[in-house]
Short mmCIF file of C-alpha atoms in Angstrom, two decimals:
data_model
loop_
_atom_site.label_atom_id
_atom_site.label_comp_id
_atom_site.label_asym_id
_atom_site.label_seq_id
_atom_site.Cartn_x
_atom_site.Cartn_y
_atom_site.Cartn_z
CA UNK A 1 45.01 5.52 -26.05
CA UNK A 2 43.10 4.46 -29.66
CA UNK A 3 45.74 3.02 -32.06
CA UNK A 4 44.84 1.33 -35.21
CA UNK A 5 47.75 -0.52 -36.97
CA UNK A 6 47.37 -2.07 -40.97
CA UNK A 7 49.71 -4.24 -42.63
CA UNK A 8 49.75 -6.54 -44.95
CA UNK A 9 49.73 -4.48 -48.33
CA UNK A 10 51.62 -5.04 -51.56
CA UNK A 11 52.29 -4.75 -54.93
CA UNK A 12 50.01 -7.93 -56.54
CA UNK A 13 48.96 -8.31 -60.22
CA UNK A 14 45.55 -8.35 -60.94
CA UNK A 15 44.26 -11.80 -60.48
CA UNK A 16 46.22 -12.02 -57.22
CA UNK A 17 45.20 -11.77 -53.11
CA UNK A 18 46.19 -10.24 -50.11
CA UNK A 19 45.46 -10.27 -46.83
CA UNK A 20 45.39 -7.03 -44.90
CA UNK A 21 45.22 -7.09 -41.27
CA UNK A 22 44.27 -4.09 -38.61
CA UNK A 23 45.72 -4.54 -35.31
CA UNK A 24 43.17 -2.82 -32.58
CA UNK A 25 44.33 -1.20 -29.59
CA UNK A 26 41.42 -0.44 -28.77
CA UNK A 27 38.99 -1.09 -25.46
CA UNK A 28 35.47 -2.56 -25.57
CA UNK A 29 37.18 -4.22 -29.59
CA UNK A 30 34.82 -6.81 -28.64
CA UNK A 31 30.94 -4.54 -28.75
CA UNK A 32 32.74 -2.54 -31.75
CA UNK A 33 31.35 -2.58 -35.46
CA UNK A 34 34.94 -2.17 -37.11
CA UNK A 35 35.13 -1.17 -40.77
CA UNK A 36 37.91 -1.14 -43.91
CA UNK A 37 38.31 2.02 -45.88
CA UNK A 38 40.74 2.63 -48.66
CA UNK A 39 41.72 5.54 -51.00
CA UNK A 40 42.86 5.00 -54.20
CA UNK A 41 44.88 7.87 -55.42
CA UNK A 42 43.12 11.08 -56.08
CA UNK A 43 39.95 10.24 -54.46
CA UNK A 44 38.07 10.37 -51.42
CA UNK A 45 38.17 7.74 -48.48
CA UNK A 46 35.59 5.03 -49.32
CA UNK A 47 33.99 2.39 -47.33
CA UNK A 48 34.84 -1.25 -48.02
CA UNK A 49 33.33 -3.32 -45.51
CA UNK A 50 32.13 -3.48 -42.78
CA UNK A 51 31.77 -5.98 -39.47
CA UNK A 52 29.88 -5.65 -36.22
CA UNK A 53 30.32 -6.88 -33.15
CA UNK A 54 28.26 -10.19 -34.04
CA UNK A 55 29.90 -11.27 -37.23
CA UNK A 56 27.68 -9.48 -39.67
CA UNK A 57 29.23 -7.97 -42.96
CA UNK A 58 28.47 -5.56 -45.47
CA UNK A 59 30.38 -4.84 -48.50
CA UNK A 60 30.62 -1.95 -51.16
CA UNK A 61 29.23 -3.56 -54.66
CA UNK A 62 32.66 -2.61 -56.09
CA UNK A 63 34.23 -5.31 -54.14
CA UNK A 64 31.26 -8.47 -53.48
CA UNK A 65 32.69 -11.83 -54.64
CA UNK A 66 36.41 -10.81 -54.02
CA UNK A 67 37.06 -9.40 -50.60
CA UNK A 68 35.88 -10.74 -46.99
CA UNK A 69 36.14 -9.24 -43.81
CA UNK A 70 36.58 -11.45 -40.19
CA UNK A 71 37.58 -10.54 -36.77
CA UNK A 72 38.91 -11.61 -33.58
CA UNK A 73 37.56 -10.68 -30.40
CA UNK A 74 40.51 -12.72 -28.85
CA UNK A 75 43.72 -11.23 -30.51
CA UNK A 76 41.79 -7.71 -31.05
CA UNK A 77 42.05 -7.90 -34.99
CA UNK A 78 40.49 -7.24 -38.09
CA UNK A 79 41.34 -9.15 -41.61
CA UNK A 80 40.48 -8.30 -45.16
CA UNK A 81 40.97 -10.71 -47.25
CA UNK A 82 40.95 -9.95 -51.21
CA UNK A 83 40.96 -11.84 -54.09
CA UNK A 84 40.80 -11.52 -58.02
CA UNK A 85 42.33 -8.26 -57.22
CA UNK A 86 41.85 -5.23 -59.83
CA UNK A 87 44.11 -2.39 -61.03
CA UNK A 88 41.16 -0.62 -59.65
CA UNK A 89 41.91 -1.48 -56.49
CA UNK A 90 45.06 0.32 -56.10
CA UNK A 91 44.44 2.46 -52.88
CA UNK A 92 45.95 2.64 -49.16
CA UNK A 93 43.34 0.95 -46.86
CA UNK A 94 42.95 1.83 -43.55
CA UNK A 95 40.68 0.33 -40.96
CA UNK A 96 38.56 2.35 -38.35
CA UNK A 97 35.96 1.69 -35.84
CA UNK A 98 32.78 2.71 -36.75
CA UNK A 99 30.88 2.21 -33.46
CA UNK A 100 30.97 1.19 -30.07
CA UNK A 101 28.25 -1.02 -29.37
CA UNK A 102 26.33 1.20 -31.34
CA UNK A 103 27.51 4.70 -30.95
CA UNK A 104 29.69 6.75 -33.48
CA UNK A 105 33.10 6.63 -32.51
CA UNK A 106 35.42 9.51 -34.25
CA UNK A 107 38.44 7.90 -32.75
CA UNK A 108 41.89 8.24 -35.09
CA UNK A 109 42.67 6.44 -38.06
CA UNK A 110 45.72 4.51 -38.70
CA UNK A 111 48.37 5.29 -40.98
CA UNK A 112 46.72 2.87 -43.68
CA UNK A 113 48.74 0.21 -45.87
CA UNK A 114 49.16 0.49 -49.55
CA UNK A 115 48.03 -2.05 -51.75
CA UNK A 116 48.90 -1.58 -55.35
CA UNK A 117 47.44 -3.37 -58.27
CA UNK A 118 49.73 -4.01 -61.56
CA UNK A 119 47.55 -4.72 -65.11
#
């Protein structure tokens, strides 16, 4: 059974930092490409960061230089380090498996973790 559980969200002042973690109970994690998404209030879900099976990363322009994605294959976790947070980073953050060995995955989403940045 595929399960993704996000944690680490909370309330932080602008300029602060948070570290989110995603525990992925999935098969073939080592060959999976993993994403972090976010959904701001009243807006659509958007892709924030991606990490491939070999550790290559890609991120949205809005978080460049501030957010960093990482993975631990032994623990089956994907983390998102968020620094220099801004009020516009306020959103529910979700992790999701993009693909397994290059094949798209349409598996379930987790419940997400709320991040609120106050000005």
